[in-house]
Tab-separated table of C-alpha atoms and ligand atoms in Angstrom:
chain	number	residue	atom	x	y	z
A	1109	MET	CA	81.741	88.529	192.514
A	1110	MET	CA	81.848	92.081	191.155
A	1111	GLN	CA	79.853	94.904	192.860
A	1112	HIS	CA	76.807	96.038	190.797
A	1113	LEU	CA	78.410	99.376	189.809
A	1114	THR	CA	82.045	100.121	189.443
A	1115	ILE	CA	83.213	103.726	188.631
A	1116	VAL	CA	86.518	103.655	187.085
A	1117	ASP	CA	87.979	106.929	188.605
A	1118	HIS	CA	91.504	106.462	187.220
A	1119	PRO	CA	93.109	109.879	186.312
A	1120	LEU	CA	93.734	108.888	182.619
A	1121	VAL	CA	90.187	107.750	182.285
A	1122	GLN	CA	88.960	111.028	183.818
A	1123	HIS	CA	91.318	113.168	181.767
A	1124	LYS	CA	90.413	111.484	178.587
A	1125	LEU	CA	86.600	111.717	179.328
A	1126	SER	CA	86.853	115.449	179.857
A	1127	LEU	CA	88.309	115.993	176.550
A	1128	MET	CA	85.413	113.869	175.055
A	1129	ARG	CA	82.691	115.894	176.889
A	1130	ASP	CA	84.272	119.202	175.351
A	1131	GLN	CA	82.046	119.991	172.385
A	1132	SER	CA	84.820	121.554	170.477
A	1133	THR	CA	86.301	118.023	170.381
A	1134	PRO	CA	86.546	116.841	166.574
A	1135	THR	CA	84.941	113.727	165.448
A	1136	ALA	CA	88.306	112.021	164.816
A	1137	VAL	CA	89.654	112.937	168.055
A	1138	PHE	CA	86.593	111.920	170.090
A	1139	ARG	CA	86.708	108.424	168.342
A	1140	GLN	CA	90.397	108.038	169.167
A	1141	LEU	CA	89.719	108.980	172.685
A	1142	LEU	CA	86.941	106.532	173.209
A	1143	ARG	CA	89.160	103.829	171.792
A	1144	GLU	CA	91.878	104.758	174.375
A	1145	ILE	CA	89.343	104.686	177.245
A	1146	ALA	CA	87.918	101.504	176.147
A	1147	HIS	CA	91.460	99.828	176.606
A	1148	LEU	CA	91.548	101.323	180.308
A	1149	LEU	CA	87.983	100.260	180.882
A	1150	ALA	CA	88.673	96.652	179.245
A	1151	TYR	CA	91.287	96.233	182.028
A	1152	GLU	CA	88.610	97.007	184.806
A	1153	VAL	CA	85.767	95.069	183.309
A	1154	THR	CA	87.683	91.881	182.827
A	1155	ARG	CA	89.067	91.835	186.370
A	1156	GLY	CA	88.495	88.524	188.270
A	1157	LEU	CA	87.850	86.534	185.102
A	1158	PRO	CA	88.273	82.948	185.785
A	1159	MET	CA	92.015	81.758	185.212
A	1160	THR	CA	93.611	78.236	184.866
A	1161	THR	CA	97.310	77.499	184.275
A	1162	LYS	CA	99.104	75.851	181.255
A	1163	THR	CA	102.537	74.611	181.004
A	1164	VAL	CA	104.982	77.056	179.450
A	1165	GLU	CA	108.564	76.402	178.660
A	1166	THR	CA	110.467	79.500	179.323
A	1167	PRO	CA	114.020	79.905	178.058
A	1168	LEU	CA	115.177	78.780	181.585
A	1169	GLN	CA	112.660	76.079	182.753
A	1170	SER	CA	109.007	74.950	182.575
A	1171	MET	CA	106.391	76.436	184.702
A	1172	GLU	CA	102.741	76.530	185.177
A	1173	ALA	CA	101.613	79.884	183.909
A	1174	PRO	CA	98.321	81.554	184.293
A	1175	VAL	CA	95.906	81.845	181.245
A	1176	LEU	CA	92.269	82.777	180.959
A	1177	ASP	CA	90.015	79.674	181.667
A	1178	GLY	CA	86.866	78.872	179.465
A	1179	ARG	CA	85.482	79.643	176.164
A	1180	LYS	CA	86.846	82.848	174.567
A	1181	LEU	CA	85.087	86.101	175.787
A	1182	ALA	CA	81.890	87.380	173.808
A	1183	LEU	CA	81.880	91.033	173.274
A	1184	VAL	CA	78.359	92.237	172.335
A	1185	SER	CA	78.110	95.712	170.791
A	1186	ILE	CA	74.698	97.473	171.233
A	1187	LEU	CA	74.258	99.376	167.900
A	1188	ARG	CA	75.413	101.818	166.885
A	1189	ALA	CA	77.330	103.700	169.468
A	1190	GLY	CA	78.641	100.377	171.048
A	1191	ASN	CA	80.841	99.937	168.268
A	1192	GLY	CA	83.184	102.742	169.331
A	1193	LEU	CA	83.911	100.728	172.639
A	1194	LEU	CA	83.962	97.631	170.766
A	1195	ASP	CA	86.932	98.695	168.564
A	1196	GLY	CA	88.997	99.402	171.822
A	1197	MET	CA	88.153	96.194	173.575
A	1198	LEU	CA	89.048	94.317	170.454
A	1199	ASP	CA	92.600	95.927	170.424
A	1200	LEU	CA	93.046	94.520	173.953
A	1201	ILE	CA	91.258	91.086	173.505
A	1202	PRO	CA	91.597	90.370	169.681
A	1203	SER	CA	90.391	86.771	169.896
A	1204	ALA	CA	87.080	87.568	171.465
A	1205	ARG	CA	83.991	86.576	169.820
A	1206	VAL	CA	81.679	89.390	168.718
A	1207	GLY	CA	77.925	89.934	168.624
A	1208	PHE	CA	75.671	92.876	167.731
A	1209	VAL	CA	72.321	93.799	169.052
A	1210	GLY	CA	70.292	96.320	167.162
A	1211	LEU	CA	67.305	98.082	168.824
A	1212	TYR	CA	65.046	101.097	167.944
A	1213	ARG	CA	62.424	102.783	169.982
A	1214	ASP	CA	58.848	102.432	168.670
A	1215	GLU	CA	57.380	105.778	168.324
A	1216	ASP	CA	54.005	104.526	169.685
A	1217	THR	CA	54.861	102.335	172.501
A	1218	LEU	CA	58.120	103.879	173.466
A	1219	LYS	CA	59.406	100.124	173.818
A	1220	PRO	CA	62.565	99.066	172.507
A	1221	VAL	CA	62.067	96.691	169.313
A	1222	GLN	CA	64.693	94.324	168.110
A	1223	TYR	CA	65.880	94.862	164.393
A	1224	TYR	CA	69.242	93.038	164.504
A	1225	CYS	CA	70.602	90.279	166.646
A	1226	LYS	CA	73.596	88.029	165.824
A	1227	LEU	CA	75.611	86.402	168.784
A	1228	PRO	CA	78.311	84.068	168.892
A	1229	GLY	CA	77.723	80.428	169.570
A	1230	GLU	CA	77.879	78.535	172.923
A	1231	ILE	CA	77.155	81.967	174.424
A	1232	ASP	CA	75.910	79.928	177.619
A	1233	GLU	CA	79.544	79.034	178.155
A	1234	ARG	CA	81.055	82.430	177.627
A	1235	VAL	CA	81.748	85.620	179.728
A	1236	VAL	CA	79.630	88.132	177.703
A	1237	ILE	CA	80.790	91.667	177.899
A	1238	ALA	CA	77.788	93.987	176.567
A	1239	VAL	CA	79.036	97.537	175.513
A	1240	ASP	CA	77.062	100.684	175.004
A	1241	PRO	CA	78.723	104.089	175.732
A	1242	MET	CA	75.547	105.813	177.284
A	1243	LEU	CA	73.534	104.276	179.952
A	1244	ALA	CA	70.649	106.875	180.074
A	1245	THR	CA	67.161	105.660	180.834
A	1246	GLY	CA	68.546	102.013	180.803
A	1247	ASN	CA	65.519	100.867	178.906
A	1248	SER	CA	67.520	99.772	175.809
A	1249	SER	CA	70.418	98.427	177.652
A	1250	ALA	CA	68.086	96.447	179.813
A	1251	ALA	CA	66.142	95.169	176.621
A	1252	ALA	CA	69.602	94.294	175.099
A	1253	ILE	CA	70.491	92.135	178.047
A	1254	ASP	CA	67.132	90.601	178.055
A	1255	LEU	CA	67.717	89.610	174.545
A	1256	ILE	CA	71.234	88.274	175.392
A	1257	LYS	CA	69.891	86.100	178.198
A	1258	LYS	CA	67.247	84.756	175.957
A	1259	HIS	CA	69.943	83.419	173.804
A	1260	GLY	CA	71.240	81.451	176.891
A	1261	ALA	CA	73.952	83.981	178.519
A	1262	LYS	CA	74.303	83.437	182.025
A	1263	ASN	CA	77.385	85.403	182.935
A	1264	ILE	CA	77.189	88.986	181.607
A	1265	ARG	CA	78.850	92.236	182.293
A	1266	PHE	CA	77.903	95.672	181.188
A	1267	LEU	CA	80.457	98.278	180.055
A	1268	CYS	CA	79.488	101.909	179.328
A	1269	LEU	CA	81.358	105.237	179.276
A	1270	LEU	CA	78.691	107.349	181.137
A	1271	ALA	CA	75.801	106.482	183.222
A	1272	ALA	CA	72.829	108.423	184.541
A	1273	PRO	CA	71.495	107.403	188.098
A	1274	GLU	CA	68.241	106.612	186.379
A	1275	GLY	CA	69.877	104.007	184.075
A	1276	VAL	CA	71.902	102.536	186.774
A	1277	ALA	CA	68.673	102.091	188.760
A	1278	ARG	CA	66.766	100.469	186.016
A	1279	MET	CA	69.579	98.018	185.246
A	1280	LYS	CA	69.980	96.918	188.833
A	1281	GLU	CA	66.001	96.413	188.997
A	1282	ALA	CA	66.106	94.565	185.610
A	1283	HIS	CA	69.310	92.678	185.857
A	1284	PRO	CA	70.808	92.664	189.385
A	1285	ASP	CA	73.134	89.887	188.282
A	1286	VAL	CA	74.836	92.051	185.705
A	1287	PRO	CA	77.781	94.266	186.902
A	1288	VAL	CA	77.807	97.563	185.320
A	1289	VAL	CA	81.317	99.269	184.792
A	1290	THR	CA	81.294	102.982	183.875
A	1291	ALA	CA	83.893	105.910	183.669
A	1292	ALA	CA	81.496	108.281	185.314
A	1293	LEU	CA	78.094	108.531	187.151
A	1294	ASP	CA	76.573	111.956	185.887
A	1295	GLU	CA	73.898	113.943	187.547
A	1296	ARG	CA	70.543	113.053	185.799
A	1297	LEU	CA	68.665	112.837	182.484
A	1298	ASN	CA	67.155	115.776	180.920
A	1299	GLU	CA	63.621	115.806	179.507
A	1300	LEU	CA	64.933	114.470	176.127
A	1301	GLY	CA	66.605	111.547	177.694
A	1302	TYR	CA	70.048	112.936	177.321
A	1303	ILE	CA	72.670	112.545	180.288
A	1304	VAL	CA	73.501	115.800	181.959
A	1305	PRO	CA	76.204	117.220	181.919
A	1306	GLY	CA	77.093	114.195	179.529
A	1307	LEU	CA	78.701	114.757	176.061
A	1308	GLY	CA	75.751	114.861	173.854
A	1309	ASP	CA	74.662	112.076	171.378
A	1310	ALA	CA	77.501	109.609	171.578
A	1311	GLY	CA	76.712	108.039	168.136
A	1312	ASP	CA	76.518	111.468	166.472
A	1313	ARG	CA	79.852	112.663	167.788
A	1314	MET	CA	81.833	109.357	167.121
A	1315	PHE	CA	80.457	109.033	163.386
A	1316	GLY	CA	79.881	112.719	162.580
A	1317	THR	CA	76.266	112.467	161.733
A	1318	LYS	CA	75.086	115.644	163.331
B	1598	LIG	N1	72.394	108.555	174.208
B	1598	LIG	C1	73.439	109.358	173.897
B	1598	LIG	O1	74.110	109.333	172.977
B	1598	LIG	N2	73.715	110.445	174.837
B	1598	LIG	C2	72.988	110.579	175.823
B	1598	LIG	O2	73.139	111.619	176.554
B	1598	LIG	C3	71.877	109.621	176.080
B	1598	LIG	C4	71.623	108.707	175.308
């Protein structure tokens, strides 16, 4: 069982994250860095996955070699910024199944509303890794996990790049069974819901929409 919060303090992750935080880092470089960090985070978020063995003939003899057990992993991107982490995850786990969840915030109720949801089949038998770079208030992440659970998923992990203490607390309260893996835990949220010091709007920075 993974602990509820894992901070990946590996030097390569921390160095690349610092480059991403720099406001002068251009869009293309930002996206490439996110992809590279996703490789390193993928290594951590898949730690301890169930294994089995299969018989493999090496050029010398046959052996019982370790392989992942169970159905292929499901990666679920929380739109739209999740797609940046998703690309890097898929580099490392190309046969993973992929789902998408889209939520927007209703201006009146301030509650997350689903506008898109497409998940792989047999989700109840898969390990699901939900990805969203910024765990800020945690409201949309918690809602996305609610939705994934409603479709039957029982074994979920959440991967982000940056987390605020408020978001981690919200996720722990709503989904204590879902381990959170992040590259850093920042200081706080500001009054607009941005992570401070953070890196700004992750979607805008990776897609150049500002
Ligand atoms: N989403 C972002 O993209 N950035 C933040 O700082 C908070 C939420």
